């Protein structure tokens, strides 16, 4: 599903962020990427969503070779990936329903199709009854669930979650992780980038540990070891 | 089609969010277009004025009182043979006298002096019109030959050259000022549109980043700003046309007094509407699209 071969990223010869990363993630896996700040986790996410290009190496995501992807093709790639960030990135002047449908609107999906797709997705994340509310009227956990719903509307094969629980308390963290597990059970590959030791240890799934831009461990049913 | 309609939707949303800036941009564009139209109207009116003055320009050859009909006929045919000549009119001695008396009907001293002469002192007059005022010199030189020296007593070029020069000088000055104003407004409009789009993009940074994140194409992100440029152009042109409609209507009541030819600016704009506003529309559109594109290139690194 996702493969990186000899991927390095440096901004200047001295500022090396990722060094010779070799990694394969199969379809349907739930993989956690852990590491301290500055380990290169966010850069890895940026490479996978084609926000940045690798300095060396090759990156494949599904059938897409995104190593040197053209900017005109990037939007089509991003419709295949669900992305969740710590800071939610919700539009404050749009309701829950509108925020979720926004992802379909920009892709040119018809209004009829949007009305068919959005309600079931809101149901999955448990926000059917709050479709008309604005982000400011929701808790942090609920806002993150809106983001998850938005990332799901394109029915992506991969969801990349960069610190999705970073701003949440333990109860909301559990809720969000449960939803991600549920989505994973439907066959969607999940790449979870996190600092949260409890989450990683509780998941007991594959854990990739980054340190100084390199993979220092890659364990099935691993634990947060740093 | 759906995306196309949504581009318009996002463009109108953006306008609604920045209504103040939108109004200011439209205001400046209208000022620019009005200055261009003022310049345009001045040009049309002065051209018409020059034409009217030119029609009034003529040269008169005053012949001796005892000029024979044959001599007058020969001279008339000679003048008519020049291609620059539009018309030649012979005014008889009696008509000249009648015209003189009419002109001085309230001046008893002149009329008294005339009656004391006992006979008509005037000779016939030949009045010549040419295509251009500059042609009169040619005709005058042609008549000032020994053959006609005994026949022509005097000549008078009512050239209105000073008037023509003055009209031309005023026209040139007005054109220069108008051009300067138009350029000034165009620069201001460029800067305002540039900043309007920049502010709009800045205020929507989050929205734009989300659009990118969820897979909006570059076209979809940029197009609303181009649609806004189109709206700026169409609206400012429409407002200008409306103002011009009332302005030329108001001006026409004075122009019909000045111009005996029945010249009307309303009729001019009516018959040249597509040309006049077509050119202006294209110029404004190029200006707005150019400034928007430049602002986007600086602000949107998509």
PDB file of N, CA and C in Angstrom, chain A residues 2-59:
ATOM      1  N   UNK A   2       1.760   1.322   1.013  1.00  0.00           N
ATOM      2  CA  UNK A   2       2.697   2.458   1.064  1.00  0.00           C
ATOM      3  C   UNK A   2       4.113   1.880   1.079  1.00  0.00           C
ATOM      4  N   UNK A   3       4.966   2.400   0.210  1.00  0.00           N
ATOM      5  CA  UNK A   3       6.360   1.934   0.254  1.00  0.00           C
ATOM      6  C   UNK A   3       7.322   3.089   0.051  1.00  0.00           C
ATOM      7  N   UNK A   4       8.347   3.079   0.878  1.00  0.00           N
ATOM      8  CA  UNK A   4       9.400   4.092   0.766  1.00  0.00           C
ATOM      9  C   UNK A   4      10.716   3.347   0.584  1.00  0.00           C
ATOM     10  N   UNK A   5      11.455   3.710  -0.458  1.00  0.00           N
ATOM     11  CA  UNK A   5      12.737   3.044  -0.723  1.00  0.00           C
ATOM     12  C   UNK A   5      13.865   4.054  -0.714  1.00  0.00           C
ATOM     13  N   UNK A   6      14.717   3.936   0.280  1.00  0.00           N
ATOM     14  CA  UNK A   6      15.887   4.818   0.372  1.00  0.00           C
ATOM     15  C   UNK A   6      15.540   6.294   0.400  1.00  0.00           C
ATOM     16  N   UNK A   7      14.462   6.613   1.118  1.00  0.00           N
ATOM     17  CA  UNK A   7      14.001   8.017   1.115  1.00  0.00           C
ATOM     18  C   UNK A   7      14.796   8.869   2.115  1.00  0.00           C
ATOM     19  N   UNK A   8      15.318   9.946   1.611  1.00  0.00           N
ATOM     20  CA  UNK A   8      15.991  10.935   2.466  1.00  0.00           C
ATOM     21  C   UNK A   8      15.396  12.308   2.170  1.00  0.00           C
ATOM     22  N   UNK A   9      15.419  13.140   3.208  1.00  0.00           N
ATOM     23  CA  UNK A   9      14.955  14.514   3.008  1.00  0.00           C
ATOM     24  C   UNK A   9      15.873  15.437   3.794  1.00  0.00           C
ATOM     25  N   UNK A  10      16.491  16.336   3.084  1.00  0.00           N
ATOM     26  CA  UNK A  10      17.234  17.381   3.805  1.00  0.00           C
ATOM     27  C   UNK A  10      17.024  18.713   3.108  1.00  0.00           C
ATOM     28  N   UNK A  11      16.918  19.735   3.944  1.00  0.00           N
ATOM     29  CA  UNK A  11      16.657  21.089   3.423  1.00  0.00           C
ATOM     30  C   UNK A  11      17.955  21.773   3.025  1.00  0.00           C
ATOM     31  N   UNK A  12      19.001  21.535   3.834  1.00  0.00           N
ATOM     32  CA  UNK A  12      20.357  21.930   3.453  1.00  0.00           C
ATOM     33  C   UNK A  12      21.205  20.696   3.737  1.00  0.00           C
ATOM     34  N   UNK A  13      22.446  20.618   3.232  1.00  0.00           N
ATOM     35  CA  UNK A  13      23.269  19.437   3.502  1.00  0.00           C
ATOM     36  C   UNK A  13      23.424  19.151   4.999  1.00  0.00           C
ATOM     37  N   UNK A  14      23.309  20.209   5.810  1.00  0.00           N
ATOM     38  CA  UNK A  14      23.466  19.998   7.269  1.00  0.00           C
ATOM     39  C   UNK A  14      22.127  19.636   7.922  1.00  0.00           C
ATOM     40  N   UNK A  15      21.027  20.177   7.363  1.00  0.00           N
ATOM     41  CA  UNK A  15      19.712  19.968   7.981  1.00  0.00           C
ATOM     42  C   UNK A  15      19.050  18.709   7.420  1.00  0.00           C
ATOM     43  N   UNK A  16      19.486  17.566   7.901  1.00  0.00           N
ATOM     44  CA  UNK A  16      18.928  16.294   7.431  1.00  0.00           C
ATOM     45  C   UNK A  16      17.749  15.916   8.325  1.00  0.00           C
ATOM     46  N   UNK A  17      16.588  15.707   7.710  1.00  0.00           N
ATOM     47  CA  UNK A  17      15.389  15.409   8.506  1.00  0.00           C
ATOM     48  C   UNK A  17      15.074  13.908   8.459  1.00  0.00           C
ATOM     49  N   UNK A  18      15.216  13.318   7.282  1.00  0.00           N
ATOM     50  CA  UNK A  18      15.011  11.866   7.154  1.00  0.00           C
ATOM     51  C   UNK A  18      16.204  11.266   6.422  1.00  0.00           C
ATOM     52  N   UNK A  19      16.650  10.089   6.918  1.00  0.00           N
ATOM     53  CA  UNK A  19      17.838   9.470   6.305  1.00  0.00           C
ATOM     54  C   UNK A  19      17.534   8.039   5.870  1.00  0.00           C
ATOM     55  N   UNK A  20      17.605   7.796   4.616  1.00  0.00           N
ATOM     56  CA  UNK A  20      17.540   6.450   4.065  1.00  0.00           C
ATOM     57  C   UNK A  20      16.416   5.596   4.682  1.00  0.00           C
ATOM     58  N   UNK A  21      15.199   6.068   4.530  1.00  0.00           N
ATOM     59  CA  UNK A  21      14.042   5.350   5.091  1.00  0.00           C
ATOM     60  C   UNK A  21      13.585   4.268   4.116  1.00  0.00           C
ATOM     61  N   UNK A  22      13.517   3.058   4.601  1.00  0.00           N
ATOM     62  CA  UNK A  22      12.964   1.948   3.817  1.00  0.00           C
ATOM     63  C   UNK A  22      11.786   1.385   4.608  1.00  0.00           C
ATOM     64  N   UNK A  23      10.646   1.389   3.980  1.00  0.00           N
ATOM     65  CA  UNK A  23       9.446   1.053   4.752  1.00  0.00           C
ATOM     66  C   UNK A  23       8.349   0.558   3.820  1.00  0.00           C
ATOM     67  N   UNK A  24       7.679  -0.485   4.242  1.00  0.00           N
ATOM     68  CA  UNK A  24       6.517  -0.956   3.471  1.00  0.00           C
ATOM     69  C   UNK A  24       5.346  -1.139   4.429  1.00  0.00           C
ATOM     70  N   UNK A  25       4.209  -0.582   4.086  1.00  0.00           N
ATOM     71  CA  UNK A  25       2.994  -0.750   4.888  1.00  0.00           C
ATOM     72  C   UNK A  25       1.949  -1.399   3.978  1.00  0.00           C
ATOM     73  N   UNK A  26       1.450  -2.529   4.430  1.00  0.00           N
ATOM     74  CA  UNK A  26       0.494  -3.264   3.588  1.00  0.00           C
ATOM     75  C   UNK A  26      -0.925  -2.727   3.754  1.00  0.00           C
ATOM     76  N   UNK A  27      -1.746  -3.028   2.765  1.00  0.00           N
ATOM     77  CA  UNK A  27      -3.146  -2.586   2.802  1.00  0.00           C
ATOM     78  C   UNK A  27      -3.835  -3.178   4.028  1.00  0.00           C
ATOM     79  N   UNK A  28      -4.619  -2.351   4.722  1.00  0.00           N
ATOM     80  CA  UNK A  28      -5.387  -2.815   5.877  1.00  0.00           C
ATOM     81  C   UNK A  28      -4.621  -2.790   7.185  1.00  0.00           C
ATOM     82  N   UNK A  29      -3.354  -2.390   7.160  1.00  0.00           N
ATOM     83  CA  UNK A  29      -2.577  -2.335   8.407  1.00  0.00           C
ATOM     84  C   UNK A  29      -2.961  -1.117   9.237  1.00  0.00           C
ATOM     85  N   UNK A  30      -2.703  -1.208  10.532  1.00  0.00           N
ATOM     86  CA  UNK A  30      -2.831  -0.062  11.437  1.00  0.00           C
ATOM     87  C   UNK A  30      -1.439   0.155  12.022  1.00  0.00           C
ATOM     88  N   UNK A  31      -0.761   1.172  11.545  1.00  0.00           N
ATOM     89  CA  UNK A  31       0.640   1.377  11.914  1.00  0.00           C
ATOM     90  C   UNK A  31       0.789   2.671  12.701  1.00  0.00           C
ATOM     91  N   UNK A  32       1.481   2.589  13.822  1.00  0.00           N
ATOM     92  CA  UNK A  32       1.777   3.805  14.583  1.00  0.00           C
ATOM     93  C   UNK A  32       3.222   4.208  14.315  1.00  0.00           C
ATOM     94  N   UNK A  33       3.425   5.471  14.110  1.00  0.00           N
ATOM     95  CA  UNK A  33       4.780   5.997  13.946  1.00  0.00           C
ATOM     96  C   UNK A  33       5.048   6.878  15.153  1.00  0.00           C
ATOM     97  N   UNK A  34       6.077   6.506  15.917  1.00  0.00           N
ATOM     98  CA  UNK A  34       6.362   7.263  17.135  1.00  0.00           C
ATOM     99  C   UNK A  34       7.786   7.804  17.082  1.00  0.00           C
ATOM    100  N   UNK A  35       8.027   8.741  17.957  1.00  0.00           N
ATOM    101  CA  UNK A  35       9.363   9.333  18.011  1.00  0.00           C
ATOM    102  C   UNK A  35       9.285  10.678  18.696  1.00  0.00           C
ATOM    103  N   UNK A  36      10.446  11.138  19.143  1.00  0.00           N
ATOM    104  CA  UNK A  36      10.465  12.429  19.834  1.00  0.00           C
ATOM    105  C   UNK A  36      10.305  13.569  18.830  1.00  0.00           C
ATOM    106  N   UNK A  37      10.091  14.746  19.374  1.00  0.00           N
ATOM    107  CA  UNK A  37       9.989  15.920  18.497  1.00  0.00           C
ATOM    108  C   UNK A  37      11.270  16.060  17.688  1.00  0.00           C
ATOM    109  N   UNK A  38      11.118  16.331  16.418  1.00  0.00           N
ATOM    110  CA  UNK A  38      12.284  16.498  15.546  1.00  0.00           C
ATOM    111  C   UNK A  38      12.802  15.192  14.993  1.00  0.00           C
ATOM    112  N   UNK A  39      12.092  14.096  15.262  1.00  0.00           N
ATOM    113  CA  UNK A  39      12.548  12.790  14.769  1.00  0.00           C
ATOM    114  C   UNK A  39      12.276  12.630  13.273  1.00  0.00           C
ATOM    115  N   UNK A  40      11.356  13.451  12.751  1.00  0.00           N
ATOM    116  CA  UNK A  40      11.054  13.373  11.313  1.00  0.00           C
ATOM    117  C   UNK A  40       9.670  12.837  11.009  1.00  0.00           C
ATOM    118  N   UNK A  41       8.818  12.713  12.053  1.00  0.00           N
ATOM    119  CA  UNK A  41       7.479  12.143  11.861  1.00  0.00           C
ATOM    120  C   UNK A  41       6.622  13.008  10.927  1.00  0.00           C
ATOM    121  N   UNK A  42       6.593  14.325  11.228  1.00  0.00           N
ATOM    122  CA  UNK A  42       5.739  15.216  10.431  1.00  0.00           C
ATOM    123  C   UNK A  42       6.259  15.340   9.001  1.00  0.00           C
ATOM    124  N   UNK A  43       7.579  15.303   8.852  1.00  0.00           N
ATOM    125  CA  UNK A  43       8.144  15.350   7.489  1.00  0.00           C
ATOM    126  C   UNK A  43       7.712  14.113   6.707  1.00  0.00           C
ATOM    127  N   UNK A  44       7.676  12.993   7.398  1.00  0.00           N
ATOM    128  CA  UNK A  44       7.227  11.752   6.753  1.00  0.00           C
ATOM    129  C   UNK A  44       5.782  11.921   6.253  1.00  0.00           C
ATOM    130  N   UNK A  45       4.935  12.522   7.104  1.00  0.00           N
ATOM    131  CA  UNK A  45       3.541  12.768   6.707  1.00  0.00           C
ATOM    132  C   UNK A  45       3.498  13.693   5.494  1.00  0.00           C
ATOM    133  N   UNK A  46       4.299  14.764   5.532  1.00  0.00           N
ATOM    134  CA  UNK A  46       4.307  15.729   4.417  1.00  0.00           C
ATOM    135  C   UNK A  46       4.740  15.070   3.111  1.00  0.00           C
ATOM    136  N   UNK A  47       5.681  14.124   3.211  1.00  0.00           N
ATOM    137  CA  UNK A  47       6.112  13.419   1.993  1.00  0.00           C
ATOM    138  C   UNK A  47       4.987  12.539   1.460  1.00  0.00           C
ATOM    139  N   UNK A  48       4.258  11.916   2.388  1.00  0.00           N
ATOM    140  CA  UNK A  48       3.202  10.983   1.958  1.00  0.00           C
ATOM    141  C   UNK A  48       1.998  11.702   1.352  1.00  0.00           C
ATOM    142  N   UNK A  49       1.737  12.946   1.788  1.00  0.00           N
ATOM    143  CA  UNK A  49       0.606  13.680   1.189  1.00  0.00           C
ATOM    144  C   UNK A  49       1.084  14.631   0.090  1.00  0.00           C
ATOM    145  N   UNK A  50       2.337  14.441  -0.323  1.00  0.00           N
ATOM    146  CA  UNK A  50       2.937  15.209  -1.437  1.00  0.00           C
ATOM    147  C   UNK A  50       2.970  16.710  -1.176  1.00  0.00           C
ATOM    148  N   UNK A  51       3.080  17.045   0.108  1.00  0.00           N
ATOM    149  CA  UNK A  51       3.257  18.462   0.418  1.00  0.00           C
ATOM    150  C   UNK A  51       4.722  18.828   0.206  1.00  0.00           C
ATOM    151  N   UNK A  52       5.579  17.839   0.348  1.00  0.00           N
ATOM    152  CA  UNK A  52       6.999  18.040   0.048  1.00  0.00           C
ATOM    153  C   UNK A  52       7.512  16.850  -0.755  1.00  0.00           C
ATOM    154  N   UNK A  53       8.632  17.087  -1.435  1.00  0.00           N
ATOM    155  CA  UNK A  53       9.218  15.998  -2.232  1.00  0.00           C
ATOM    156  C   UNK A  53      10.484  15.488  -1.567  1.00  0.00           C
ATOM    157  N   UNK A  54      10.752  14.185  -1.702  1.00  0.00           N
ATOM    158  CA  UNK A  54      11.974  13.672  -1.075  1.00  0.00           C
ATOM    159  C   UNK A  54      13.215  14.169  -1.828  1.00  0.00           C
ATOM    160  N   UNK A  55      14.306  14.304  -1.099  1.00  0.00           N
ATOM    161  CA  UNK A  55      15.561  14.694  -1.754  1.00  0.00           C
ATOM    162  C   UNK A  55      16.127  13.494  -2.514  1.00  0.00           C
ATOM    163  N   UNK A  56      15.965  12.333  -1.899  1.00  0.00           N
ATOM    164  CA  UNK A  56      16.404  11.092  -2.552  1.00  0.00           C
ATOM    165  C   UNK A  56      15.385   9.996  -2.283  1.00  0.00           C
ATOM    166  N   UNK A  57      15.412   8.964  -3.089  1.00  0.00           N
ATOM    167  CA  UNK A  57      14.561   7.808  -2.830  1.00  0.00           C
ATOM    168  C   UNK A  57      13.258   7.846  -3.609  1.00  0.00           C
ATOM    169  N   UNK A  58      12.447   6.835  -3.324  1.00  0.00           N
ATOM    170  CA  UNK A  58      11.220   6.664  -4.095  1.00  0.00           C
ATOM    171  C   UNK A  58      10.059   6.378  -3.144  1.00  0.00           C
ATOM    172  N   UNK A  59       8.924   7.008  -3.401  1.00  0.00           N
ATOM    173  CA  UNK A  59       7.739   6.806  -2.550  1.00  0.00           C
ATOM    174  C   UNK A  59       6.579   6.357  -3.424  1.00  0.00           C
TER     175      UNK A  59
END
